[in-house]
Amino acid sequence: PACALVPSVPALSHELWELLRLLPYVARYKLYADFRELTDKSPFLTAASKLAVYETRKVLKRLHSAPDKRERKDACKPHGRMLSKIAATNALPVLETIVQLIEAYPNQIEPVVDALKYLTPLGFDTLTFVILTRLSMDRDKVKDDGINISDWLQSLAKFTGAVCRKYPEVEIAALCQFLANALRGADSFDLLVLKELVETMTGISVTSDMSAEQLEGTLGGEALTALVLIRDSDKSRKAWARGARRLLDALQRGPPRQHLALPLLVLVAQQRQAIMVRTEAQHIKFVVELYDKCHETTTQYIEFLQTALPFEDYCKLLPQLDVLRTAYKLDSEIVFQAHRPLLRKLLEAAMAAQPGAEEGEIEDMEVGEGEAGGAKAAKGSTAPREEGVVAGTTWSAQLAAMRASAPDQTIWGGLTPELYALFWTLSAHDVYVPTRAYEQEIDKARAELRILESRLSSARGGPGMGMGGMNEEELLELGRQRDRLKDLLKRMPLEQDAQAKRVEQVARWLERARDRLLAPVENKKAIAGWLVQECVMPRMLTSPQDASYCAQFAALLHSLGVPYFSTVWYYNELLKDVVPALRCITDREAVNVGTFLYETFKLLNHWRSSEEVYKRECASRTGFGLSLTELDQRRTTYDQYRRLVHKWHTVASNMFRMCLESPEYTSRRNAFTVLKRLITVYPVADIHVGVIRKSVEKVLGDEQREDLRVLGRSYSTMFNVEMEKPGRVIPAEEHGMQAPAPGRGKKGGAPPAGAKPAAGGGSAAAATASPGPKARPAPSAGGKAGGSAAAPTSSQGGRNLRHDAPEWQGKGEPGEANGEGRASKRVKIEEAGEVGEAGRDGPAEGHGSAGARSTKRE
């Protein structure tokens, strides 16, 4: 306290800090708190505090933000010296005034951070105490509208991240401990501080809303990703590396029991469930945004640990996979994202030990001394080699842990632990090479290099200052840019070749292991359902890159001809489960679903584009066979596939219509978000175009929420421009809608667009027919085949949408009318085509019995 009454003497502050720094930060902050209480009681300290606050406000009034970084720093120097002089011996009231200004005026963050340059170490320690005090105050962290986080919290979080990145004297360990305590108490709002801290100190940011070109670029290597996302210069990356080391040191300070790296990881991941259960909010929109921020923070923190820690230390830090899933109750996508680096190394070691693996096939494998994974065999040897050991575990041990910790043990009736582990271990870099993105960026770099070479040659050839008044410093900067471009042009082709080789290796691995990826189960629906529910759906919602990977992985299984994998049944179950999920996902997840559906519809439309493409890529594949066990059976014909694609588009259009016509905020926003992603691949048929256009016009006519109106108008403009392109929209009959059978007329036809089935009448299968006056007639009454068909779920708005079985499942040739099925007691699925016996396969299985109800009515 006596120091606050002494005129500005920086030497006294330094001497005092040499004593205080010997105490732990908990004891120091108790002293600062006692000093604040004493200030209110002592008139001398109160007067000194008011004087310091008055002088601080005078300086802050003259502080301003300049657009140029160098100009701002020069302007802040004299003000920074004055602030340092005022706060030299009485820093607490000065820094409290500064932080209060930051909370009210976020545009002052940059100049204030620059002005703090001349603070003493005691001043920076006091600043940490002030930040923690302001964060722990009992204030409203949500605005009065109940939708947005308070401005003071957002400004304080941004200021905290900027200060921690710029000044190493800030006590980051105290901030991390405060955040861990807050998360332990389920205070999810402080996640915003952790997110800013990780992003500003490490440069790791999560970009979910990106264009298709940017997404393809992020599927490449590090150099391509940096170019596509327009990262900063090499100097900034070095600064980020220093910030990451400082943050890691703060998390690992003290004895091992006090380390915060793992506790923070578990606490942040657990907040995802706590937000959905414990958050009290007036609007669901706020809960959605908070959940998305939590997921982004979790992803950032995991990536930070994976890049900042050496591989061996990171593996030692993580608990076992089954422990994270069972003891800590973490979601599967988070557990596998954290364990993916270890699983990749174990997979490489296991594949290298397989019979038939070529010597040197796994080039990037890092195996230490004494590990069994380094053993080599002669090229072409078929003798099994000893399984590799990485970080004290093996691939087989991880498979056993996955099998034991799976939430649903029934999935092992069709899936195998190896396929399950392969899906969660691989990434988009292992199955896809963004060749077009590499070519575009290389062409851009070459064009920029030619321009720089021309400018440099002209400047050096001219007298005096060179071309355009260019001085020596500018010439040096151009030379550095030229060197960076040359280095980039050397790295990009090498990076592309390395990824292409990696994709080829993975394809060979899967080719050798394809016979044991799925269990010999004839129930195609069960296998497809397990794959969608336990693998695709959780990972698809994680990030745009994971959504693209999920689509590419299914296409890879199809191209490899994996036994017991039915491509048709997979896409049937997929669209049945994914599209209705639009009603219960967040904004970020809707972007990921849009990315996934874009890749899916693009592939399905490509196969439907011509019979030649279908014969080349589908007709000979196992996934399009009518039987999974008898390979010589007939395959799905091109006409049957066209009708099936039309049915899937109809299912999607019905669900989009329901979401758009629903008054719920989440349903409408997610529908618009996904439709914007699908604008180039969906809708295709004129009948579906009419359904979407009518639904959008209805929303624009009655929607009162401004953000949804803006989103709807944006999509409507894109939709009208896209649909006017020549050849973009095709007739429904050409797309695959089945024409009415002669003599049946409209009696057995599908209802017109928007019509609801009559109460107590209509068949389950008829509801899936495309809406419109030219819709095909309904198949035979009923839809049961060896069991009960799935009833419409609540997410379908109670409509009788029959999409539980592919359209061609059942008896009869394509286009053959089966009149016996109408009067039969044992109703069969009457549609064009045939895939085995309906009673033997899975399409009859479900939760309801639409076919039974139809039979009873007959």
Phi, psi and omega in degrees: 000324182295330181297329181290340181268355180271139174302167188301111178225095182302328181298323178295321178296319179294319178296319179295323180292325178300332175277315185291330183294345177284344180269151173294159186294335178295317179292322179297318183289333172294321177296318179296321179293320177294323178296323179294318178294322180292329179297324180288339183265332184264125179294327179293315179293324178297318179295318178297322180293316179296322178297319180294322179293320179297313180295324179295317180295325177298320180289318183294332178295330182269356181276131181219163181259128178257148181294324181275135184295315181294320178296320179296318180295319179294322180288333183275345184300306181296322178292324177295322177293321178294317177297320179297323179292319180292322185269006185300314183245352180220069190282333188298307179294329179295312184286330174296321177295319180296315182293323176297322176297319180297319180296328181271329185230089182293341179288352178266006184296310184297310179295325179293318179298319177294325181287342179279008186299327188261014176295151175281164176303324177295324178295318178293323178293321176294325178298319177299318178297319180295318180298315179296323179295317180293325178291328185270359179292148181277088180228160178290126179260004177234141179293169181295336179287349178073013184242324187247152176287146183301147181295324183295324180289319178296317180293318180294323178295316179295318178296320179298315178297318181294319180292317181294325179289322188276327188237115180290346183286347180291138182279088183290329181299322179293320177298317180296320179294320177298317180295320178297319178294321179294317179292327177296330176270014177063033174268090187285346182294329181287355172301332179297324178292316179297320179299313178294323180296313181291319184292317183283332182272332185246346182075009180272116180233151179254116179250109183262322183267091180230159180286171180296323179293318178295320179298316179297324178293325179288348177278358177267201182278189185295317182296316180293319180297318179297324179289317185292319181273002177054059176289170181282187186284177180298325179299319178294322179295324176294321177295321177296323178296319177295318178296321178296320178295319179295318179295321179294320177298322179293324179287336183250021180283144177088189178294162183304328182291342180261002179293142186251357185299308180286315178303320178295321178299313181293317183294318180295318179294326180287340180295336179302318178282325182294324180297317182292332187263320191257345184289126176260116183216152179283331185234144178293335180300322180293318179298320179298313181294321179294321178295319179295319178296323178296317179295318178297320178296319178299315179297317178299314184293319178296316179296324177298314179295322182291329180270329184277328182268142169299156187302316182295318179293324179294319178295324177290330181291321186285136168290172179296154184300315181291332178292317179297326183278324186262314184281315182267354175058041178274152179292152184299319183296326178286319180298313182288330175295322178289325184269358187300318178302319178292317181296324179296316179295320179294321178296317179298319179293321180292319179292325177294333180271356181288149174298134179093353178289134184279151180294134179079008182292326180259091187278327186267017181283130180248108182235130182281177181291144179082356180274143186285345183290347183275358180293138181244151177236164180294152183297129179084005180292141179257359180284134179293140178257163182294137183292138182290148178245126179230126179055035175079012180219170181232168178297321179296322179295322178291323176298319179295322179293321177295319181295320183285330186261005181297134181299327181239108183285348181286347182293338182285358172288341179232314177279159174247151177303332180291315177294319179301315180290321178298318181299315184279343181273317183287166177222181182298331179294342183268346185235356185211140176243117179283072185300317182297320179295319177298316181296319180295316182290325177294319177296319178297318180295321178294319178296317178296323179295320178297321179294317179296317178300319179295317180294319180293317180295322179290322181290319181287335180279342183270162181279161171064239186281353180087186185294130176068023180072031183282126179268183185292323180295320178293325176296320178296321179294320176296322177296322178293320177297321178297317180296322178294321179293320178296318178295323178295318179293337175279322185282324187298310178298323178295320179295319179295317179295321180295319179291322178297321178294322179296316179298320178295320178297316180297320178297321178293322177300311181294327178297319179288330186259005189294331183289344181243016181279331180233146178286151181288076180244130181279343182288094184295324181295321181295315180298313180296320179295316178297318181296320180289313187286320186266343184239298190291309186299312180296318184282329180300327183278356187284310184201162176299324178295320178291325177296317177295322179296319180300319178293320181291326182293318178296319177296327178291318176300321179294314183293330178281345182066048181296125180302143178070010174257113179264111180298317183295314179294326178299310181291330176295312178292324182298307182291333177292328184263324188285312186298315177296341180292352180300338184280347188224034177235166182273176180297317180295318179293328177295323176298318179293320177297320177298319177297316180295313180294328176298312179296323181291309180294327178297319178291316179297319178293327178294317177294329181276349188298323180203156179292330178295316177297318180297315180296324183285323189250346186232315191301328182266000183275152179297326184294344179253014177280157178279348178219141180271346182254330180255099188290343182273000181290169181293157178256162174295131181280167181294320179295320177297320179294321178299316178295324180292318176298319178297322178296317179297319176296325178293318177301316179295317181295322177297318181289319176298322178296317179297319180295318181289325179279348178285140179284352182293139181297314185296319182296314182292315182296316180295322178297315179295320180298315181289318181297325177296325177290331184265011192301330183269348184237350182205138356280162181244312182283146183298327181293325177284326175300318179295321179296313182294316181298316180296320180293319180295317179298324179293320179295315181295337180278329185242356182283131180254341180283124191295319182296323177288326177294318178297316179296320179293318178295322178297315179291322180299320178295314179298320182296313182295321179294318182291319184288341179277355179292140181299132178075005182288319182255134180240156178298152182297321179297322178289329179288332177140002179292131182285129180288151179298143178288146180301136175087351182268331176062216184263359184296317180259012185282172178282156179291157178292175184300131176082352183284143178264150177296145180294149181297124178075009181225172179091155180259159180293320182287334183293332184292341180275354179295150182295135178290152178131165184292339182257020183295149183287158180289158178289150174289189184302150182300138182094174180200023186266140178215099178068020182164195183253140178281159183290133178280159178297136180274169179294332179292347179265013177068020179079001180284153183275069182270104181269103173223031182280336181232144175302151189297333185268004185285126175140198182260157175104151178279163178302129177081359183274127178276128182250093183287337182294331183294340182290324184260000185284141176288325179263090188288137178249163176283109185262101175213170179291138176097178183205131173226089178065189177274136184295328181284344183269329185268187187274348188298339181282341186286144179175189184262341180238191182215069179298320180295322179295320178296320180295320178296321181295322178295322177297000000 
